[in-house]
PDB file of C-alpha atoms in Angstrom:
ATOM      1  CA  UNK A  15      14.533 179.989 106.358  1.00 53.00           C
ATOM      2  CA  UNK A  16      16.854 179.142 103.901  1.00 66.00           C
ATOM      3  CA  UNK A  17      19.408 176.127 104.862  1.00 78.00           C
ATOM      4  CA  UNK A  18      22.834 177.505 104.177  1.00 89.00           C
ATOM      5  CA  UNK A  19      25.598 175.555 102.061  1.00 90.00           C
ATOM      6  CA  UNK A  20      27.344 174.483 105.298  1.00 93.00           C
ATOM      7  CA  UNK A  21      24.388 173.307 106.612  1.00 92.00           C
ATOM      8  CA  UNK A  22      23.399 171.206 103.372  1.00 94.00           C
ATOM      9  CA  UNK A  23      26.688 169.786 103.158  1.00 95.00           C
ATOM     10  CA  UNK A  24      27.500 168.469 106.836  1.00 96.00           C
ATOM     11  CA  UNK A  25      23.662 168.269 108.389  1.00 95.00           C
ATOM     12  CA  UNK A  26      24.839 166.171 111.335  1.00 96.00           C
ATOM     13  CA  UNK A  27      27.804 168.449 111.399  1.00 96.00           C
ATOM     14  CA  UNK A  28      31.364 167.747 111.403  1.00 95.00           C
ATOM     15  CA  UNK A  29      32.944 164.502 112.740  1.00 96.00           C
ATOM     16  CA  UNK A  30      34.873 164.348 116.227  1.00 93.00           C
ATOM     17  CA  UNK A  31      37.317 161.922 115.691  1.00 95.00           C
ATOM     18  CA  UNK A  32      38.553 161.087 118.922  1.00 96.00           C
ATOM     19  CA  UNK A  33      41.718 158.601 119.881  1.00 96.00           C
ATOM     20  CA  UNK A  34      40.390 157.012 123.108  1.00 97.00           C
ATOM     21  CA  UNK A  35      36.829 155.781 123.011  1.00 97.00           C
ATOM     22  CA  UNK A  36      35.217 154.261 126.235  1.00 97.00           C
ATOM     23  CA  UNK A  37      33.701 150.326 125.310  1.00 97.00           C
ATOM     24  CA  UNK A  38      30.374 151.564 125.641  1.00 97.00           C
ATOM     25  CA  UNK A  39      30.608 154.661 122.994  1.00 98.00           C
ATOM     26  CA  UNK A  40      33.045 152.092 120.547  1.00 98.00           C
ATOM     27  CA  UNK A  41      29.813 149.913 120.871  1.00 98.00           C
ATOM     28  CA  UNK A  42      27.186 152.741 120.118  1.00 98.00           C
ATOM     29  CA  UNK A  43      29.416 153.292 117.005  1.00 98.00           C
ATOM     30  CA  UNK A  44      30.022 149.772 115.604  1.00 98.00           C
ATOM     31  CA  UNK A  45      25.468 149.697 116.383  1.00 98.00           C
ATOM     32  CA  UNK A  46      25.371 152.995 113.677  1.00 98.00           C
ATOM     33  CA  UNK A  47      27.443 151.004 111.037  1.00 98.00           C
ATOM     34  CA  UNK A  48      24.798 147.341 112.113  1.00 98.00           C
ATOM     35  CA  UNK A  49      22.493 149.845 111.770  1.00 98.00           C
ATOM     36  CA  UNK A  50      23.143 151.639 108.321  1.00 98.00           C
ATOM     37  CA  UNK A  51      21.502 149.300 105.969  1.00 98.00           C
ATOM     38  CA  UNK A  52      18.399 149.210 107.070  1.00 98.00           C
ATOM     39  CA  UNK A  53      18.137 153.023 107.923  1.00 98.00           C
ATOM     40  CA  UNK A  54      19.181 153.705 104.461  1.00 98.00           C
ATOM     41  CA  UNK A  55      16.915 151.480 102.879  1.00 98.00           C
ATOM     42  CA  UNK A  56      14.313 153.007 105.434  1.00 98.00           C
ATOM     43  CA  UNK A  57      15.053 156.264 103.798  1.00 98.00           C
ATOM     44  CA  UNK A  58      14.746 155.206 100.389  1.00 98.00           C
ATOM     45  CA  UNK A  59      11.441 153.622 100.682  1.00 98.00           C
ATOM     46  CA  UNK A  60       9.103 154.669  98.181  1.00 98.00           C
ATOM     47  CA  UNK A  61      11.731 157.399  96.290  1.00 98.00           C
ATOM     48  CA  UNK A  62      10.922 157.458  92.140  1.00 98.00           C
ATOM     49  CA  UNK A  63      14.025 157.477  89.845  1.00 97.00           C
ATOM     50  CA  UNK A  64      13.332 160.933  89.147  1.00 98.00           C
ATOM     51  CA  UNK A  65      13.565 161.602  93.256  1.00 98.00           C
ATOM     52  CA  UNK A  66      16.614 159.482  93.116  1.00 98.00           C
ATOM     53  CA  UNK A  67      18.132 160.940  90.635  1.00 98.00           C
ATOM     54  CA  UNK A  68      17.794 164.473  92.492  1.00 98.00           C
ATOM     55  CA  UNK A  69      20.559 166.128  94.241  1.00 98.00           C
ATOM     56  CA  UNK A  70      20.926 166.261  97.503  1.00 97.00           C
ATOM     57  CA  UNK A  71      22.080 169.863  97.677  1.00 96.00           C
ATOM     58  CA  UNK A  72      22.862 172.709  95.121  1.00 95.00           C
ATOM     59  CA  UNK A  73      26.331 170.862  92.977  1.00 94.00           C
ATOM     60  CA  UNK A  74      25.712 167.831  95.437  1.00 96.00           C
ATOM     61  CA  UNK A  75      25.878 164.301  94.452  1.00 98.00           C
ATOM     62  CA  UNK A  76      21.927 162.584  93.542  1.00 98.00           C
ATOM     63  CA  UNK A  77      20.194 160.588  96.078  1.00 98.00           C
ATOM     64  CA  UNK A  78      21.308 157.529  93.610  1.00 98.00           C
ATOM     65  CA  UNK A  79      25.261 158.469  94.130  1.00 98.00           C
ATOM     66  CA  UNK A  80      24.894 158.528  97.549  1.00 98.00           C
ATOM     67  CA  UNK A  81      23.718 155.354  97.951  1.00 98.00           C
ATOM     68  CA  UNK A  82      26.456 153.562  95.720  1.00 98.00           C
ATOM     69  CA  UNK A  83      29.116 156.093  97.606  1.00 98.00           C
ATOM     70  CA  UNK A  84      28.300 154.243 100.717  1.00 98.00           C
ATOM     71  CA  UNK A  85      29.917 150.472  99.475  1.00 98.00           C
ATOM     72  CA  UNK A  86      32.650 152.462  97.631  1.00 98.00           C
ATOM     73  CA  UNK A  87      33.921 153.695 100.961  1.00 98.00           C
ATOM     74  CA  UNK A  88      33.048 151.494 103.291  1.00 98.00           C
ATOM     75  CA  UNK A  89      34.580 148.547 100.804  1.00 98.00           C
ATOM     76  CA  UNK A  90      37.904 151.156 101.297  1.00 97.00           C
ATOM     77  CA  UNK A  91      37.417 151.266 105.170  1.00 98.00           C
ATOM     78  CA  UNK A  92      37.022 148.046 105.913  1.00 98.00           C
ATOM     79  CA  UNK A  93      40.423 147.171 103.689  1.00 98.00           C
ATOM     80  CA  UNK A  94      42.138 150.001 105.681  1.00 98.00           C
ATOM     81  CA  UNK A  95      40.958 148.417 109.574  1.00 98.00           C
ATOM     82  CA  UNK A  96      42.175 144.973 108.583  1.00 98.00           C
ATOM     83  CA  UNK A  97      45.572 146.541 107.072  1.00 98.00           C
ATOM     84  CA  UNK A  98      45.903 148.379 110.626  1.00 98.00           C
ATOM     85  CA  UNK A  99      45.219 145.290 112.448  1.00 98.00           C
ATOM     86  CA  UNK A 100      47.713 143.053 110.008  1.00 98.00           C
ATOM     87  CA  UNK A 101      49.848 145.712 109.266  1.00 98.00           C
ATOM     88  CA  UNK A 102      52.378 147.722 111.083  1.00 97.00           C
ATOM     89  CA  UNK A 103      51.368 151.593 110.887  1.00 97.00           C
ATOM     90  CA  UNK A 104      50.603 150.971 107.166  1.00 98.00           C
ATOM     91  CA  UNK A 105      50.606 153.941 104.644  1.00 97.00           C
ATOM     92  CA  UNK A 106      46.657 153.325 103.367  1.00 95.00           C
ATOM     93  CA  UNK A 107      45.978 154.306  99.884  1.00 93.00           C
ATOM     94  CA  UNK A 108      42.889 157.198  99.158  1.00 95.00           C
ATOM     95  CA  UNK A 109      40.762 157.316  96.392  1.00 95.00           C
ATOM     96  CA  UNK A 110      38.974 159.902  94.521  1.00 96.00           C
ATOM     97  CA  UNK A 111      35.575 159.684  95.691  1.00 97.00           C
ATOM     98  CA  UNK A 112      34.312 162.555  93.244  1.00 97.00           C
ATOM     99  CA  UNK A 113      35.416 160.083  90.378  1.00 98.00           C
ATOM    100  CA  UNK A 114      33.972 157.017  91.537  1.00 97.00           C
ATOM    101  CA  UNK A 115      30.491 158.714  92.118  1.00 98.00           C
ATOM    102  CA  UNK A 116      30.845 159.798  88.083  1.00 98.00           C
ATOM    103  CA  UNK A 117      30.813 155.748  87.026  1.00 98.00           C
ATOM    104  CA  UNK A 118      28.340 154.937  84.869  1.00 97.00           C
ATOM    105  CA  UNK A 119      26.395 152.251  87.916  1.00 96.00           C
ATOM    106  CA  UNK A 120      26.673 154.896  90.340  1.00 97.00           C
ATOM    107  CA  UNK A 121      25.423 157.495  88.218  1.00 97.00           C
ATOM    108  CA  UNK A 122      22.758 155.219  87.071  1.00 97.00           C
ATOM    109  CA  UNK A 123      22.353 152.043  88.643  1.00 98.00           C
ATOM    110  CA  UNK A 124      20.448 150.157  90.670  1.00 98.00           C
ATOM    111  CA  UNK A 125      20.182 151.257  94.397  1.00 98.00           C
ATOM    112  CA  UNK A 126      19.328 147.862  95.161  1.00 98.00           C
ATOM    113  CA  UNK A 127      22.704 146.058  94.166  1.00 98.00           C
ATOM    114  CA  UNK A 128      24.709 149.010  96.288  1.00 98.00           C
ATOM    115  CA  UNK A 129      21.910 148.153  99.366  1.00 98.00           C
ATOM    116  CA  UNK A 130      22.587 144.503  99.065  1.00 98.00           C
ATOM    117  CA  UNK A 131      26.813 144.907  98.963  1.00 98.00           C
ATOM    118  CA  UNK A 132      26.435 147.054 101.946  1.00 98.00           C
ATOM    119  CA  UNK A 133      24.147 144.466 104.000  1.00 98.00           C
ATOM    120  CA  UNK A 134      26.384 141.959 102.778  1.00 98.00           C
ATOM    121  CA  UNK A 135      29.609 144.485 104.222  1.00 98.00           C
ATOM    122  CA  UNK A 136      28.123 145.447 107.323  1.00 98.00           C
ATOM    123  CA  UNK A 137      27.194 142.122 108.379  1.00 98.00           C
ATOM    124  CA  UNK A 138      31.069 140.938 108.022  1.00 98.00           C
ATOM    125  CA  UNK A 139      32.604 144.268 109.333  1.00 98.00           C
ATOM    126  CA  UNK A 140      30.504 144.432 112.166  1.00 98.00           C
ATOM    127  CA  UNK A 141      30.971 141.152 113.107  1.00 98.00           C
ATOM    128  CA  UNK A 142      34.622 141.497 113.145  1.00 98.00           C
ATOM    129  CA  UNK A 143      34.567 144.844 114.764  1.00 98.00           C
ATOM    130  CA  UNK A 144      32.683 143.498 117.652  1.00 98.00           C
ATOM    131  CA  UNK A 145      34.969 140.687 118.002  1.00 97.00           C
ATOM    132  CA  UNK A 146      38.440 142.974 118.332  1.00 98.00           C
ATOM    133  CA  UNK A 147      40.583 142.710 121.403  1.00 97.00           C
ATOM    134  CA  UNK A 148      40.216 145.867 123.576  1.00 95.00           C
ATOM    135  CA  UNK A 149      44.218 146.499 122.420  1.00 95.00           C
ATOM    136  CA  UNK A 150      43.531 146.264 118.743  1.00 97.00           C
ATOM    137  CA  UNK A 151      42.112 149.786 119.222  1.00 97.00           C
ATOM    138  CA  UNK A 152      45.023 151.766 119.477  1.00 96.00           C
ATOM    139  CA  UNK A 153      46.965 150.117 116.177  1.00 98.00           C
ATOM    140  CA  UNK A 154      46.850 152.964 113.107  1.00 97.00           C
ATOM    141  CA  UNK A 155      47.817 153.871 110.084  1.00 98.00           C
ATOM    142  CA  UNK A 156      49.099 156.849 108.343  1.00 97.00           C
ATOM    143  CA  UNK A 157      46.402 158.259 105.876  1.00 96.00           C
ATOM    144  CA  UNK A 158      48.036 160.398 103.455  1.00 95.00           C
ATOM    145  CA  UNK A 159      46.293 163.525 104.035  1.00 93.00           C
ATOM    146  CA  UNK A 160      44.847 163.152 107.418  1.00 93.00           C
ATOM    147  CA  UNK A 161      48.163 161.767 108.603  1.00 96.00           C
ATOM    148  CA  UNK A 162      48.111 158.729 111.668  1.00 97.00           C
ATOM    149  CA  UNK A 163      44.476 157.777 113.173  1.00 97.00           C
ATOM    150  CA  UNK A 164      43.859 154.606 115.430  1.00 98.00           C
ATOM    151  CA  UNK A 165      40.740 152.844 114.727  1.00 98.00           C
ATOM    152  CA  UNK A 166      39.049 154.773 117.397  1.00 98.00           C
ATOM    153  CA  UNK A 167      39.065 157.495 115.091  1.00 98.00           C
ATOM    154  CA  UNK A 168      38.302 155.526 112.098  1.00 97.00           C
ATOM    155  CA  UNK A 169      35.566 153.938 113.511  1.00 98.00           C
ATOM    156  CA  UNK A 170      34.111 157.367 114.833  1.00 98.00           C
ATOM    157  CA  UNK A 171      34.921 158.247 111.145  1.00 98.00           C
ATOM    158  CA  UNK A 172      32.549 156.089 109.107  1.00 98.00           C
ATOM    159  CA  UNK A 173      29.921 155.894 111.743  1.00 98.00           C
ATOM    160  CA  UNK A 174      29.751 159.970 111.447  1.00 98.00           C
ATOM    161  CA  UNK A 175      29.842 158.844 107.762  1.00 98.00           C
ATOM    162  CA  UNK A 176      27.233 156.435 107.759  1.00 98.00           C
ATOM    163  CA  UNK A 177      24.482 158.783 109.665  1.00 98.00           C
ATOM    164  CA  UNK A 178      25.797 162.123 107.645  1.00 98.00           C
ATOM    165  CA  UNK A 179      24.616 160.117 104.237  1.00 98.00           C
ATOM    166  CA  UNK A 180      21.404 158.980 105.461  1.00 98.00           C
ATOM    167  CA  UNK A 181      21.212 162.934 107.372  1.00 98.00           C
ATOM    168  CA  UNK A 182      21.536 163.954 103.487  1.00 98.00           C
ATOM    169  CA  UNK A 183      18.395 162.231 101.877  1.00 98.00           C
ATOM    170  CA  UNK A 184      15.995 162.253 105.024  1.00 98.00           C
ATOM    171  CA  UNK A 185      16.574 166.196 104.664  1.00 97.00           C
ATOM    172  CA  UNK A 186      16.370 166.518 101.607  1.00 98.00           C
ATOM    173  CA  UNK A 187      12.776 164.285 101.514  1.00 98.00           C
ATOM    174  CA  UNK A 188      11.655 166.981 104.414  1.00 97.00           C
ATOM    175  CA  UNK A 189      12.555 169.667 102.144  1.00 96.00           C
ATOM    176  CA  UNK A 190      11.363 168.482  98.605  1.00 97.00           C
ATOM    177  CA  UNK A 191       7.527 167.356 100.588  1.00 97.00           C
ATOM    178  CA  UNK A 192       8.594 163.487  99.791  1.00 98.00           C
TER     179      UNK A 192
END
């Protein structure tokens, strides 16, 4: 059977971004993004620069631009949860993800320096996450095409994010025989 474009693109699906978590699913969340370093690095183990430098899907980014992706957004996320914390319903700013990916070290770099900055992220957001006041949940901030989200829904955001990357290169190493 042939995976369909939908299926390529979102193989964990689409995100559920909900505005009232329970403590116990905000804590399986913040555990994905503790988690993501290592699973990505798990993921990567043993790739060749030519594997790396393979797309992920049809038109998709490489394996290599998905693994500098991850610190360019979650850099951008972790600005945008301490400007809704700090910040009264603050207007975030987007970026153009598509452009970023195009930069010469994420078309070409090293994984290794992107793994390290997101260890190095990770540690300090989660940290911080786990340390939030049940009421700092509910601040938001408008996001200019999604419109207002609390950090709930952020945080169910980039932990969707963080397991929908790593979803992209385990299936593409069970498709490609790596």
């Amino acid at each position: 059977m042939t995976p369909t474009d939908e299926w390529l693109r979102y193989p964990i699906g689409q995100p559920e971004l909900r505005p009232e978590l329970k403590p116990a699913e905000r804590g399986e969340m913040i555990r994905v993004l503790e988690e993501l370093p290592s699973r990505l690095r798990a993921a990567l183990d043993g790739l060749t620069d030519t594997q790396l430098n393979t797309p992920y899907r049809p038109g998709g980014w490489t394996v290599r631009q998905v693994v500098h992706h991850l610190p360019d957004s979650h850099l951008n996320a972790y600005v945008r949860f301490k400007k809704a914390v700090t910040e009264d319903r603050p207007t975030i700013q987007t970026y153009e993800e598509k452009d970023w990916a195009e930069q010469p070290e994420a078309r070409d770099g090293d994984p290794e320096m992107s793994l390290r900055l997101l260890e190095a992220l990770h540690h300090r957001w989660v940290s911080w996450l786990s340390s939030l006041p049940a009421d700092a949940w509910g601040r938001s901030l408008r996001h200019p095409e999604m419109g207002s989200m609390n950090l709930n829904q952020l945080l169910g955001m980039y932990a969707w994010h963080s397991r929908h990357h790593v979803a992209h290169v385990l299936e593409l190493r069970t498709r490609q025989g790596w």
